PDB file of C-alpha atoms in Angstrom:
ATOM      1  CA  MET A   1     141.250 105.622 110.572  1.00  0.00           C
ATOM      2  CA  ILE A   2     138.009 107.808 110.253  1.00  0.00           C
ATOM      3  CA  LYS A   3     137.167 108.896 113.765  1.00  0.00           C
ATOM      4  CA  TRP A   4     133.672 110.331 114.070  1.00  0.00           C
ATOM      5  CA  GLY A   5     132.114 112.628 116.816  1.00  0.00           C
ATOM      6  CA  PHE A   6     128.127 111.832 117.050  1.00  0.00           C
ATOM      7  CA  ILE A   7     126.167 115.523 118.261  1.00  0.00           C
ATOM      8  CA  GLY A   8     123.254 113.548 119.297  1.00  0.00           C
ATOM      9  CA  CYS A   9     122.458 110.075 120.808  1.00  0.00           C
ATOM     10  CA  GLY A  10     118.994 109.537 120.192  1.00  0.00           C
ATOM     11  CA  GLN A  11     116.978 106.075 119.116  1.00  0.00           C
ATOM     12  CA  VAL A  12     118.507 106.584 115.648  1.00  0.00           C
ATOM     13  CA  THR A  13     122.022 105.888 116.584  1.00  0.00           C
ATOM     14  CA  GLU A  14     120.874 102.995 119.024  1.00  0.00           C
ATOM     15  CA  THR A  15     121.277 100.552 116.311  1.00  0.00           C
ATOM     16  CA  LYS A  16     120.495 102.154 112.533  1.00  0.00           C
ATOM     17  CA  SER A  17     123.327 104.304 112.868  1.00  0.00           C
ATOM     18  CA  GLY A  18     125.766 104.050 116.034  1.00  0.00           C
ATOM     19  CA  PRO A  19     127.165 100.497 115.412  1.00  0.00           C
ATOM     20  CA  ALA A  20     127.476 100.655 112.210  1.00  0.00           C
ATOM     21  CA  PHE A  21     129.428 103.764 112.582  1.00  0.00           C
ATOM     22  CA  ALA A  22     131.387 101.345 114.966  1.00  0.00           C
ATOM     23  CA  THR A  23     132.133  98.490 112.819  1.00  0.00           C
ATOM     24  CA  ALA A  24     132.490  99.878 109.544  1.00  0.00           C
ATOM     25  CA  GLN A  25     136.297  98.992 108.005  1.00  0.00           C
ATOM     26  CA  GLY A  26     138.540 102.202 108.822  1.00  0.00           C
ATOM     27  CA  SER A  27     135.924 103.718 110.994  1.00  0.00           C
ATOM     28  CA  MET A  28     135.315 104.207 115.247  1.00  0.00           C
ATOM     29  CA  VAL A  29     133.273 106.321 117.241  1.00  0.00           C
ATOM     30  CA  GLU A  30     135.415 108.857 119.372  1.00  0.00           C
ATOM     31  CA  ALA A  31     133.481 110.948 120.885  1.00  0.00           C
ATOM     32  CA  VAL A  32     129.385 111.458 121.416  1.00  0.00           C
ATOM     33  CA  MET A  33     127.350 114.721 122.634  1.00  0.00           C
ATOM     34  CA  SER A  34     123.983 115.414 123.982  1.00  0.00           C
ATOM     35  CA  ARG A  35     123.106 118.286 125.809  1.00  0.00           C
ATOM     36  CA  ASP A  36     121.861 116.025 128.588  1.00  0.00           C
ATOM     37  CA  ALA A  37     124.542 114.833 130.252  1.00  0.00           C
ATOM     38  CA  ALA A  38     123.812 111.578 132.138  1.00  0.00           C
ATOM     39  CA  LYS A  39     122.447 110.517 128.517  1.00  0.00           C
ATOM     40  CA  ALA A  40     125.462 111.649 126.751  1.00  0.00           C
ATOM     41  CA  GLU A  41     127.643 109.434 128.932  1.00  0.00           C
ATOM     42  CA  SER A  42     125.224 106.779 129.119  1.00  0.00           C
ATOM     43  CA  TYR A  43     125.789 106.551 125.747  1.00  0.00           C
ATOM     44  CA  ALA A  44     129.431 106.305 125.680  1.00  0.00           C
ATOM     45  CA  ARG A  45     129.310 103.875 128.340  1.00  0.00           C
ATOM     46  CA  ARG A  46     127.220 101.319 126.724  1.00  0.00           C
ATOM     47  CA  HIS A  47     129.209 101.666 123.394  1.00  0.00           C
ATOM     48  CA  ASN A  48     132.327 101.857 124.549  1.00  0.00           C
ATOM     49  CA  ILE A  49     133.215 105.259 123.314  1.00  0.00           C
ATOM     50  CA  ALA A  50     136.069 107.066 124.671  1.00  0.00           C
ATOM     51  CA  LYS A  51     134.986 110.751 125.511  1.00  0.00           C
ATOM     52  CA  TRP A  52     131.477 112.472 125.906  1.00  0.00           C
ATOM     53  CA  TYR A  53     130.446 115.888 125.811  1.00  0.00           C
ATOM     54  CA  THR A  54     127.392 118.265 126.370  1.00  0.00           C
ATOM     55  CA  ASP A  55     129.089 121.115 124.175  1.00  0.00           C
ATOM     56  CA  ALA A  56     128.949 120.376 120.391  1.00  0.00           C
ATOM     57  CA  TRP A  57     131.787 122.902 119.517  1.00  0.00           C
ATOM     58  CA  ALA A  58     133.708 121.187 122.417  1.00  0.00           C
ATOM     59  CA  LEU A  59     132.959 117.762 120.132  1.00  0.00           C
ATOM     60  CA  ILE A  60     133.701 119.704 116.638  1.00  0.00           C
ATOM     61  CA  ASN A  61     136.881 121.141 117.966  1.00  0.00           C
ATOM     62  CA  ASP A  62     138.058 117.564 119.806  1.00  0.00           C
ATOM     63  CA  GLU A  63     141.681 117.554 117.802  1.00  0.00           C
ATOM     64  CA  ARG A  64     141.033 113.427 118.082  1.00  0.00           C
ATOM     65  CA  VAL A  65     137.365 114.236 116.102  1.00  0.00           C
ATOM     66  CA  ASP A  66     137.974 113.407 112.208  1.00  0.00           C
ATOM     67  CA  ALA A  67     134.126 114.175 111.238  1.00  0.00           C
ATOM     68  CA  VAL A  68     131.175 114.747 112.668  1.00  0.00           C
ATOM     69  CA  TYR A  69     127.516 112.505 112.338  1.00  0.00           C
ATOM     70  CA  ILE A  70     124.721 114.902 113.445  1.00  0.00           C
ATOM     71  CA  ALA A  71     121.967 113.049 114.895  1.00  0.00           C
ATOM     72  CA  THR A  72     119.773 116.109 116.030  1.00  0.00           C
ATOM     73  CA  PRO A  73     116.465 117.448 115.353  1.00  0.00           C
ATOM     74  CA  PRO A  74     116.161 119.064 111.828  1.00  0.00           C
ATOM     75  CA  SER A  75     116.329 122.525 112.667  1.00  0.00           C
ATOM     76  CA  SER A  76     119.957 122.329 114.134  1.00  0.00           C
ATOM     77  CA  HIS A  77     121.136 120.531 111.451  1.00  0.00           C
ATOM     78  CA  ALA A  78     122.514 123.263 109.723  1.00  0.00           C
ATOM     79  CA  THR A  79     123.957 125.369 112.088  1.00  0.00           C
ATOM     80  CA  TYR A  80     126.233 121.989 113.508  1.00  0.00           C
ATOM     81  CA  ALA A  81     126.821 120.982 110.031  1.00  0.00           C
ATOM     82  CA  ILE A  82     128.009 124.980 108.707  1.00  0.00           C
ATOM     83  CA  ILE A  83     130.259 125.024 112.661  1.00  0.00           C
ATOM     84  CA  ALA A  84     131.623 121.651 111.574  1.00  0.00           C
ATOM     85  CA  MET A  85     132.573 121.923 108.024  1.00  0.00           C
ATOM     86  CA  LYS A  86     134.250 125.583 108.686  1.00  0.00           C
ATOM     87  CA  ALA A  87     136.192 123.253 111.248  1.00  0.00           C
ATOM     88  CA  GLY A  88     137.290 121.503 108.402  1.00  0.00           C
ATOM     89  CA  LYS A  89     135.132 118.430 109.224  1.00  0.00           C
ATOM     90  CA  PRO A  90     132.986 116.382 107.165  1.00  0.00           C
ATOM     91  CA  VAL A  91     129.661 116.020 108.047  1.00  0.00           C
ATOM     92  CA  TYR A  92     126.976 112.968 107.620  1.00  0.00           C
ATOM     93  CA  ILE A  93     123.558 114.404 108.129  1.00  0.00           C
ATOM     94  CA  GLU A  94     120.698 112.777 109.812  1.00  0.00           C
ATOM     95  CA  LYS A  95     117.536 112.994 107.010  1.00  0.00           C
ATOM     96  CA  PRO A  96     116.406 115.790 106.229  1.00  0.00           C
ATOM     97  CA  MET A  97     119.063 117.597 105.540  1.00  0.00           C
ATOM     98  CA  ALA A  98     117.593 120.471 107.387  1.00  0.00           C
ATOM     99  CA  HIS A  99     114.185 122.011 108.049  1.00  0.00           C
ATOM    100  CA  SER A 100     114.286 123.424 104.925  1.00  0.00           C
ATOM    101  CA  TYR A 101     115.194 123.876 101.602  1.00  0.00           C
ATOM    102  CA  TYR A 102     116.790 126.633 101.673  1.00  0.00           C
ATOM    103  CA  GLU A 103     119.224 125.595 105.368  1.00  0.00           C
ATOM    104  CA  CYS A 104     119.855 122.953 102.437  1.00  0.00           C
ATOM    105  CA  LEU A 105     121.178 125.460 100.315  1.00  0.00           C
ATOM    106  CA  ARG A 106     123.412 127.192 103.069  1.00  0.00           C
ATOM    107  CA  ILE A 107     124.784 123.891 104.066  1.00  0.00           C
ATOM    108  CA  ASN A 108     125.885 123.410 100.241  1.00  0.00           C
ATOM    109  CA  ARG A 109     127.243 126.249  99.923  1.00  0.00           C
ATOM    110  CA  VAL A 110     129.630 126.190 103.008  1.00  0.00           C
ATOM    111  CA  SER A 111     130.871 122.825 101.696  1.00  0.00           C
ATOM    112  CA  GLN A 112     131.411 124.625  98.636  1.00  0.00           C
ATOM    113  CA  GLU A 113     133.142 127.128 100.277  1.00  0.00           C
ATOM    114  CA  CYS A 114     135.474 125.070 102.436  1.00  0.00           C
ATOM    115  CA  ASN A 115     136.166 122.306 100.118  1.00  0.00           C
ATOM    116  CA  VAL A 116     134.455 120.123 102.681  1.00  0.00           C
ATOM    117  CA  PRO A 117     132.477 117.180 102.114  1.00  0.00           C
ATOM    118  CA  CYS A 118     128.765 117.095 103.356  1.00  0.00           C
ATOM    119  CA  PHE A 119     126.501 113.734 102.743  1.00  0.00           C
ATOM    120  CA  VAL A 120     123.047 112.812 104.143  1.00  0.00           C
ATOM    121  CA  ALA A 121     121.749 109.742 105.984  1.00  0.00           C
ATOM    122  CA  TYR A 122     119.144 108.206 102.794  1.00  0.00           C
ATOM    123  CA  TYR A 123     121.020 105.097 103.231  1.00  0.00           C
ATOM    124  CA  ARG A 124     118.248 103.139 101.646  1.00  0.00           C
ATOM    125  CA  ARG A 125     119.870 104.335  98.307  1.00  0.00           C
ATOM    126  CA  TYR A 126     122.441 101.557  99.454  1.00  0.00           C
ATOM    127  CA  LEU A 127     119.959  98.857 100.476  1.00  0.00           C
ATOM    128  CA  PRO A 128     119.870  94.989  98.992  1.00  0.00           C
ATOM    129  CA  TYR A 129     115.960  95.302  98.867  1.00  0.00           C
ATOM    130  CA  PHE A 130     116.012  98.969  97.399  1.00  0.00           C
ATOM    131  CA  HIS A 131     118.510  97.676  94.899  1.00  0.00           C
ATOM    132  CA  LYS A 132     116.566  94.930  94.043  1.00  0.00           C
ATOM    133  CA  VAL A 133     113.095  97.524  92.919  1.00  0.00           C
ATOM    134  CA  LYS A 134     116.043  98.840  90.725  1.00  0.00           C
ATOM    135  CA  GLU A 135     116.957  95.851  88.862  1.00  0.00           C
ATOM    136  CA  LEU A 136     112.960  95.152  88.314  1.00  0.00           C
ATOM    137  CA  ILE A 137     112.337  98.441  86.901  1.00  0.00           C
ATOM    138  CA  ASP A 138     114.662  97.296  84.313  1.00  0.00           C
ATOM    139  CA  GLN A 139     112.282  94.450  83.343  1.00  0.00           C
ATOM    140  CA  ILE A 140     108.765  96.378  83.217  1.00  0.00           C
ATOM    141  CA  GLY A 141     109.505  98.458  80.133  1.00  0.00           C
ATOM    142  CA  THR A 142     108.895 102.489  80.089  1.00  0.00           C
ATOM    143  CA  ILE A 143     107.399 103.452  83.505  1.00  0.00           C
ATOM    144  CA  VAL A 144     104.266 105.272  82.757  1.00  0.00           C
ATOM    145  CA  ASN A 145     103.572 106.323  86.517  1.00  0.00           C
ATOM    146  CA  VAL A 146     104.426 105.879  90.229  1.00  0.00           C
ATOM    147  CA  GLN A 147     101.907 106.389  93.315  1.00  0.00           C
ATOM    148  CA  ILE A 148     103.045 106.349  97.096  1.00  0.00           C
ATOM    149  CA  ARG A 149     100.180 105.181  99.407  1.00  0.00           C
ATOM    150  CA  PHE A 150     100.671 105.776 103.382  1.00  0.00           C
ATOM    151  CA  SER A 151      98.797 106.044 106.634  1.00  0.00           C
ATOM    152  CA  GLN A 152      99.197 105.045 109.817  1.00  0.00           C
ATOM    153  CA  PRO A 153      96.718 105.613 112.770  1.00  0.00           C
ATOM    154  CA  ALA A 154      97.493 108.558 115.771  1.00  0.00           C
ATOM    155  CA  ALA A 155     100.450 107.182 118.191  1.00  0.00           C
ATOM    156  CA  GLU A 156      99.846 107.811 121.615  1.00  0.00           C
ATOM    157  CA  PHE A 157     102.183 110.776 122.048  1.00  0.00           C
ATOM    158  CA  ASP A 158      99.777 112.580 119.271  1.00  0.00           C
ATOM    159  CA  TYR A 159      97.506 112.757 121.918  1.00  0.00           C
ATOM    160  CA  SER A 160     100.086 114.413 125.126  1.00  0.00           C
ATOM    161  CA  GLN A 161     100.314 117.463 126.081  1.00  0.00           C
ATOM    162  CA  ASP A 162     104.270 117.345 125.813  1.00  0.00           C
ATOM    163  CA  LYS A 163     104.846 116.746 122.023  1.00  0.00           C
ATOM    164  CA  PRO A 164     107.644 114.908 120.653  1.00  0.00           C
ATOM    165  CA  TRP A 165     110.016 117.267 117.870  1.00  0.00           C
ATOM    166  CA  ARG A 166     108.751 115.873 115.147  1.00  0.00           C
ATOM    167  CA  LEU A 167     105.191 116.846 115.765  1.00  0.00           C
ATOM    168  CA  ILE A 168     106.321 120.839 116.059  1.00  0.00           C
ATOM    169  CA  PRO A 169     106.853 122.416 112.384  1.00  0.00           C
ATOM    170  CA  ASP A 170     109.204 124.728 113.763  1.00  0.00           C
ATOM    171  CA  ILE A 171     111.949 122.227 114.458  1.00  0.00           C
ATOM    172  CA  SER A 172     110.794 118.997 112.421  1.00  0.00           C
ATOM    173  CA  GLY A 173     110.258 121.107 109.435  1.00  0.00           C
ATOM    174  CA  GLY A 174     106.516 119.901 108.649  1.00  0.00           C
ATOM    175  CA  GLY A 175     105.009 117.463 110.985  1.00  0.00           C
ATOM    176  CA  LEU A 176     105.751 113.399 110.336  1.00  0.00           C
ATOM    177  CA  PHE A 177     105.191 114.263 106.546  1.00  0.00           C
ATOM    178  CA  TYR A 178     108.461 115.747 106.948  1.00  0.00           C
ATOM    179  CA  ASP A 179     109.799 112.794 108.560  1.00  0.00           C
ATOM    180  CA  LEU A 180     108.818 109.856 107.246  1.00  0.00           C
ATOM    181  CA  ALA A 181     108.111 111.413 103.150  1.00  0.00           C
ATOM    182  CA  PRO A 182     111.913 112.296 102.651  1.00  0.00           C
ATOM    183  CA  HIS A 183     112.538 108.976 102.271  1.00  0.00           C
ATOM    184  CA  GLN A 184     109.641 107.837  99.786  1.00  0.00           C
ATOM    185  CA  ILE A 185     110.668 110.847  97.781  1.00  0.00           C
ATOM    186  CA  ASP A 186     114.631 110.196  97.720  1.00  0.00           C
ATOM    187  CA  ILE A 187     114.238 106.459  96.707  1.00  0.00           C
ATOM    188  CA  LEU A 188     112.100 107.706  93.878  1.00  0.00           C
ATOM    189  CA  GLN A 189     114.351 110.237  92.439  1.00  0.00           C
ATOM    190  CA  TYR A 190     117.440 107.548  92.905  1.00  0.00           C
ATOM    191  CA  TYR A 191     115.143 106.035  90.548  1.00  0.00           C
ATOM    192  CA  PHE A 192     113.939 108.232  88.056  1.00  0.00           C
ATOM    193  CA  GLY A 193     115.956 111.436  88.432  1.00  0.00           C
ATOM    194  CA  PRO A 194     114.842 114.631  90.219  1.00  0.00           C
ATOM    195  CA  ILE A 195     111.464 115.830  90.869  1.00  0.00           C
ATOM    196  CA  ILE A 196     110.771 119.175  88.963  1.00  0.00           C
ATOM    197  CA  GLU A 197     107.336 120.306  89.307  1.00  0.00           C
ATOM    198  CA  ALA A 198     105.014 119.208  92.536  1.00  0.00           C
ATOM    199  CA  GLN A 199     102.127 120.753  94.286  1.00  0.00           C
ATOM    200  CA  GLY A 200     100.312 119.029  97.179  1.00  0.00           C
ATOM    201  CA  LEU A 201      96.847 119.974  99.478  1.00  0.00           C
ATOM    202  CA  CYS A 202      97.657 119.821 103.296  1.00  0.00           C
ATOM    203  CA  THR A 203      95.205 119.806 106.054  1.00  0.00           C
ATOM    204  CA  ASN A 204      95.010 118.872 109.376  1.00  0.00           C
ATOM    205  CA  ARG A 205      91.822 116.553 110.266  1.00  0.00           C
ATOM    206  CA  LYS A 206      91.711 115.793 114.198  1.00  0.00           C
ATOM    207  CA  HIS A 207      93.847 118.665 115.216  1.00  0.00           C
ATOM    208  CA  LEU A 208      96.096 116.732 117.685  1.00  0.00           C
ATOM    209  CA  TYR A 209      98.715 118.737 116.959  1.00  0.00           C
ATOM    210  CA  GLU A 210      99.765 121.821 115.017  1.00  0.00           C
ATOM    211  CA  ALA A 211     101.495 120.158 111.883  1.00  0.00           C
ATOM    212  CA  GLU A 212      99.501 118.825 108.799  1.00  0.00           C
ATOM    213  CA  ASP A 213      98.273 115.222 109.606  1.00  0.00           C
ATOM    214  CA  SER A 214      96.890 114.509 106.251  1.00  0.00           C
ATOM    215  CA  VAL A 215      98.588 115.222 102.890  1.00  0.00           C
ATOM    216  CA  SER A 216      98.287 114.914  98.946  1.00  0.00           C
ATOM    217  CA  ALA A 217     100.253 115.845  96.484  1.00  0.00           C
ATOM    218  CA  CYS A 218     101.448 115.503  92.504  1.00  0.00           C
ATOM    219  CA  PHE A 219     104.719 115.569  90.814  1.00  0.00           C
ATOM    220  CA  LYS A 220     106.628 115.331  87.806  1.00  0.00           C
ATOM    221  CA  PHE A 221     109.963 114.180  86.661  1.00  0.00           C
ATOM    222  CA  SER A 222     112.716 115.726  84.459  1.00  0.00           C
ATOM    223  CA  ASN A 223     111.956 112.618  82.441  1.00  0.00           C
ATOM    224  CA  GLY A 224     108.117 113.437  81.997  1.00  0.00           C
ATOM    225  CA  LEU A 225     107.083 110.910  84.391  1.00  0.00           C
ATOM    226  CA  VAL A 226     104.264 111.737  86.825  1.00  0.00           C
ATOM    227  CA  GLY A 227     103.469 110.370  90.057  1.00  0.00           C
ATOM    228  CA  SER A 228     101.192 111.333  93.138  1.00  0.00           C
ATOM    229  CA  GLY A 229     101.321 110.924  96.638  1.00  0.00           C
ATOM    230  CA  SER A 230      98.777 109.896  99.990  1.00  0.00           C
ATOM    231  CA  TRP A 231      99.612 110.464 103.792  1.00  0.00           C
ATOM    232  CA  CYS A 232      97.572 110.107 106.548  1.00  0.00           C
ATOM    233  CA  PHE A 233      98.846 109.901 109.900  1.00  0.00           C
ATOM    234  CA  VAL A 234      95.443 109.944 111.485  1.00  0.00           C
ATOM    235  CA  SER A 235      94.228 106.850 109.832  1.00  0.00           C
ATOM    236  CA  ASN A 236      91.553 104.132 111.174  1.00  0.00           C
ATOM    237  CA  PRO A 237      93.690 101.495 113.597  1.00  0.00           C
ATOM    238  CA  ASP A 238      93.195  98.752 111.409  1.00  0.00           C
ATOM    239  CA  VAL A 239      94.075 100.327 108.398  1.00  0.00           C
ATOM    240  CA  LYS A 240      98.207 100.651 108.086  1.00  0.00           C
ATOM    241  CA  GLU A 241      99.504 101.145 104.422  1.00  0.00           C
ATOM    242  CA  ASP A 242     102.873 101.606 103.210  1.00  0.00           C
ATOM    243  CA  ARG A 243     103.803 101.096  99.765  1.00  0.00           C
ATOM    244  CA  ILE A 244     105.193 102.373  96.437  1.00  0.00           C
ATOM    245  CA  GLU A 245     103.557 101.127  93.028  1.00  0.00           C
ATOM    246  CA  ILE A 246     105.481 101.478  89.968  1.00  0.00           C
ATOM    247  CA  MET A 247     103.761 100.870  86.627  1.00  0.00           C
ATOM    248  CA  GLY A 248     105.119  99.963  83.581  1.00  0.00           C
ATOM    249  CA  GLU A 249     104.169  99.238  79.919  1.00  0.00           C
ATOM    250  CA  LYS A 250     105.202  95.398  81.092  1.00  0.00           C
ATOM    251  CA  GLY A 251     103.934  95.420  84.525  1.00  0.00           C
ATOM    252  CA  ASN A 252     103.693  96.548  87.685  1.00  0.00           C
ATOM    253  CA  ILE A 253     106.251  96.900  90.991  1.00  0.00           C
ATOM    254  CA  SER A 254     104.944  97.069  94.255  1.00  0.00           C
ATOM    255  CA  PHE A 255     107.235  97.702  97.505  1.00  0.00           C
ATOM    256  CA  SER A 256     107.061  99.056 101.278  1.00  0.00           C
ATOM    257  CA  VAL A 257     109.631 101.954 102.536  1.00  0.00           C
ATOM    258  CA  PHE A 258     109.684 101.346 106.162  1.00  0.00           C
ATOM    259  CA  THR A 259     108.233  97.382 106.713  1.00  0.00           C
ATOM    260  CA  PHE A 260     110.546  96.037 103.707  1.00  0.00           C
ATOM    261  CA  GLU A 261     107.612  93.939 102.917  1.00  0.00           C
ATOM    262  CA  PRO A 262     108.125  91.454  99.842  1.00  0.00           C
ATOM    263  CA  ILE A 263     108.736  93.106  96.771  1.00  0.00           C
ATOM    264  CA  THR A 264     106.104  92.144  94.284  1.00  0.00           C
ATOM    265  CA  LEU A 265     106.708  91.846  90.732  1.00  0.00           C
ATOM    266  CA  SER A 266     103.263  91.641  88.593  1.00  0.00           C
ATOM    267  CA  ASP A 267     103.681  90.618  84.895  1.00  0.00           C
ATOM    268  CA  ALA A 268     102.433  88.601  82.100  1.00  0.00           C
ATOM    269  CA  THR A 269     104.022  85.310  83.359  1.00  0.00           C
ATOM    270  CA  GLY A 270     102.292  85.807  86.704  1.00  0.00           C
ATOM    271  CA  VAL A 271     102.515  87.534  90.542  1.00  0.00           C
ATOM    272  CA  HIS A 272     106.112  87.108  91.613  1.00  0.00           C
ATOM    273  CA  THR A 273     107.166  87.762  95.255  1.00  0.00           C
ATOM    274  CA  PHE A 274     110.832  88.462  96.716  1.00  0.00           C
ATOM    275  CA  ASN A 275     111.963  88.558 100.315  1.00  0.00           C
ATOM    276  CA  ILE A 276     115.546  90.659 100.349  1.00  0.00           C
ATOM    277  CA  GLU A 277     117.190  91.201 103.852  1.00  0.00           C
ATOM    278  CA  ASN A 278     118.656  93.894 104.652  1.00  0.00           C
ATOM    279  CA  PRO A 279     121.481  94.128 106.731  1.00  0.00           C
ATOM    280  CA  LYS A 280     120.964  94.293 110.675  1.00  0.00           C
ATOM    281  CA  HIS A 281     122.058  98.000 111.096  1.00  0.00           C
ATOM    282  CA  VAL A 282     120.350  99.333 108.177  1.00  0.00           C
ATOM    283  CA  GLN A 283     123.063 102.640 107.251  1.00  0.00           C
ATOM    284  CA  PHE A 284     126.110 100.184 107.272  1.00  0.00           C
ATOM    285  CA  PRO A 285     126.151 100.243 103.536  1.00  0.00           C
ATOM    286  CA  LEU A 286     126.202 104.015 103.625  1.00  0.00           C
ATOM    287  CA  VAL A 287     128.204 104.193 106.579  1.00  0.00           C
ATOM    288  CA  GLN A 288     131.215 102.278 104.870  1.00  0.00           C
ATOM    289  CA  ALA A 289     130.528 104.279 101.211  1.00  0.00           C
ATOM    290  CA  VAL A 290     130.755 107.237 103.428  1.00  0.00           C
ATOM    291  CA  VAL A 291     134.222 105.812 105.341  1.00  0.00           C
ATOM    292  CA  ASP A 292     135.768 105.094 101.730  1.00  0.00           C
ATOM    293  CA  HIS A 293     135.249 108.167 100.330  1.00  0.00           C
ATOM    294  CA  LEU A 294     136.848 109.968 103.351  1.00  0.00           C
ATOM    295  CA  GLN A 295     139.749 107.716 102.959  1.00  0.00           C
ATOM    296  CA  LYS A 296     139.541 108.455  99.016  1.00  0.00           C
ATOM    297  CA  LYS A 297     138.894 104.855  97.853  1.00  0.00           C
ATOM    298  CA  SER A 298     135.580 105.644  96.060  1.00  0.00           C
ATOM    299  CA  VAL A 299     133.083 108.309  95.443  1.00  0.00           C
ATOM    300  CA  CYS A 300     129.849 108.030  97.298  1.00  0.00           C
ATOM    301  CA  MET A 301     127.031 109.905  96.014  1.00  0.00           C
ATOM    302  CA  CYS A 302     124.497 110.520  98.688  1.00  0.00           C
ATOM    303  CA  ASP A 303     125.977 114.261  99.304  1.00  0.00           C
ATOM    304  CA  GLY A 304     124.315 117.058 100.172  1.00  0.00           C
ATOM    305  CA  LEU A 305     123.670 118.428  96.528  1.00  0.00           C
ATOM    306  CA  SER A 306     121.621 115.287  96.028  1.00  0.00           C
ATOM    307  CA  ALA A 307     119.858 115.367  99.265  1.00  0.00           C
ATOM    308  CA  THR A 308     118.808 118.561  98.500  1.00  0.00           C
ATOM    309  CA  PRO A 309     115.899 118.149  95.837  1.00  0.00           C
ATOM    310  CA  THR A 310     114.118 115.921  98.420  1.00  0.00           C
ATOM    311  CA  ASN A 311     113.330 118.846 100.466  1.00  0.00           C
ATOM    312  CA  TRP A 312     112.260 121.380  97.661  1.00  0.00           C
ATOM    313  CA  VAL A 313     109.735 118.669  96.654  1.00  0.00           C
ATOM    314  CA  MET A 314     108.737 118.330 100.238  1.00  0.00           C
ATOM    315  CA  ASP A 315     108.806 121.944 100.881  1.00  0.00           C
ATOM    316  CA  LYS A 316     106.732 122.631  97.385  1.00  0.00           C
ATOM    317  CA  ILE A 317     104.273 120.068  98.659  1.00  0.00           C
ATOM    318  CA  LEU A 318     103.469 121.506 101.972  1.00  0.00           C
ATOM    319  CA  GLY A 319     103.097 125.180 100.229  1.00  0.00           C
ATOM    320  CA  LYS A 320     106.414 126.890 102.091  1.00  0.00           C
ATOM    321  CA  LEU A 321     107.786 127.909  98.687  1.00  0.00           C
TER     322      LEU A 321
END
């Protein structure tokens, strides 16, 4: 039985990940930590977790905690991951892996030096919806281009004086782009291999916060495939888009990353749609794969080494490298 300790108990742990750790075969949640005592205690009681802490060090040093799930803002991912791995405990880190490419390198170095596994929550690689997309890619011949298109209106909290951490680059790594684009970039690299060239143009059009609110980019994969992306986080309220278009010599595939709209395949036989359901707790398949890896039943490749290129791409687009 792999007994997990959670550092952080925010919204992502309520339905996407927390129940997955509690229900995966061979897994249980031993303890949870938050600097807010009331929050940690409430989470532990609501989810039937035996122990709660306000000190991450205490949780990591708990002899009954075998592995650590890091669900804090990205600026603290490297610190907690390194402490845990030096204590001999594998880590599962929320995406993005860290708030910069160089922090990812630090995490990987310690993982290798300590021979302790590090996994990253790019759970879309394990979802049926995206496996179906991968299956369809094989049906449209040589891929000639890919495009990411994402737009959403400013949210109510974008206008507040007390900005959430996602809008503070020193904490998030780069605003909403750094929060949302990782899933899109990672899944494309899962399909087509690593991106080896990337550049972008970034701007702040509405000046609601410090981070960029509009980003355009182009990139090239190691196999020669090129693509582009456009992200706008302050669009008209009536204009929302969440699509990736994959163009092949025999047809096109269109799918969403966050809303899981029906996958569309357009080819010589017409337009075909596919409604693919995902598990209720979307991180469950990846969490099970991580637990199986730690129990030496199989190998999970959703690790720090495979996650780091996504941070490199984002940092290149934002001009951080």
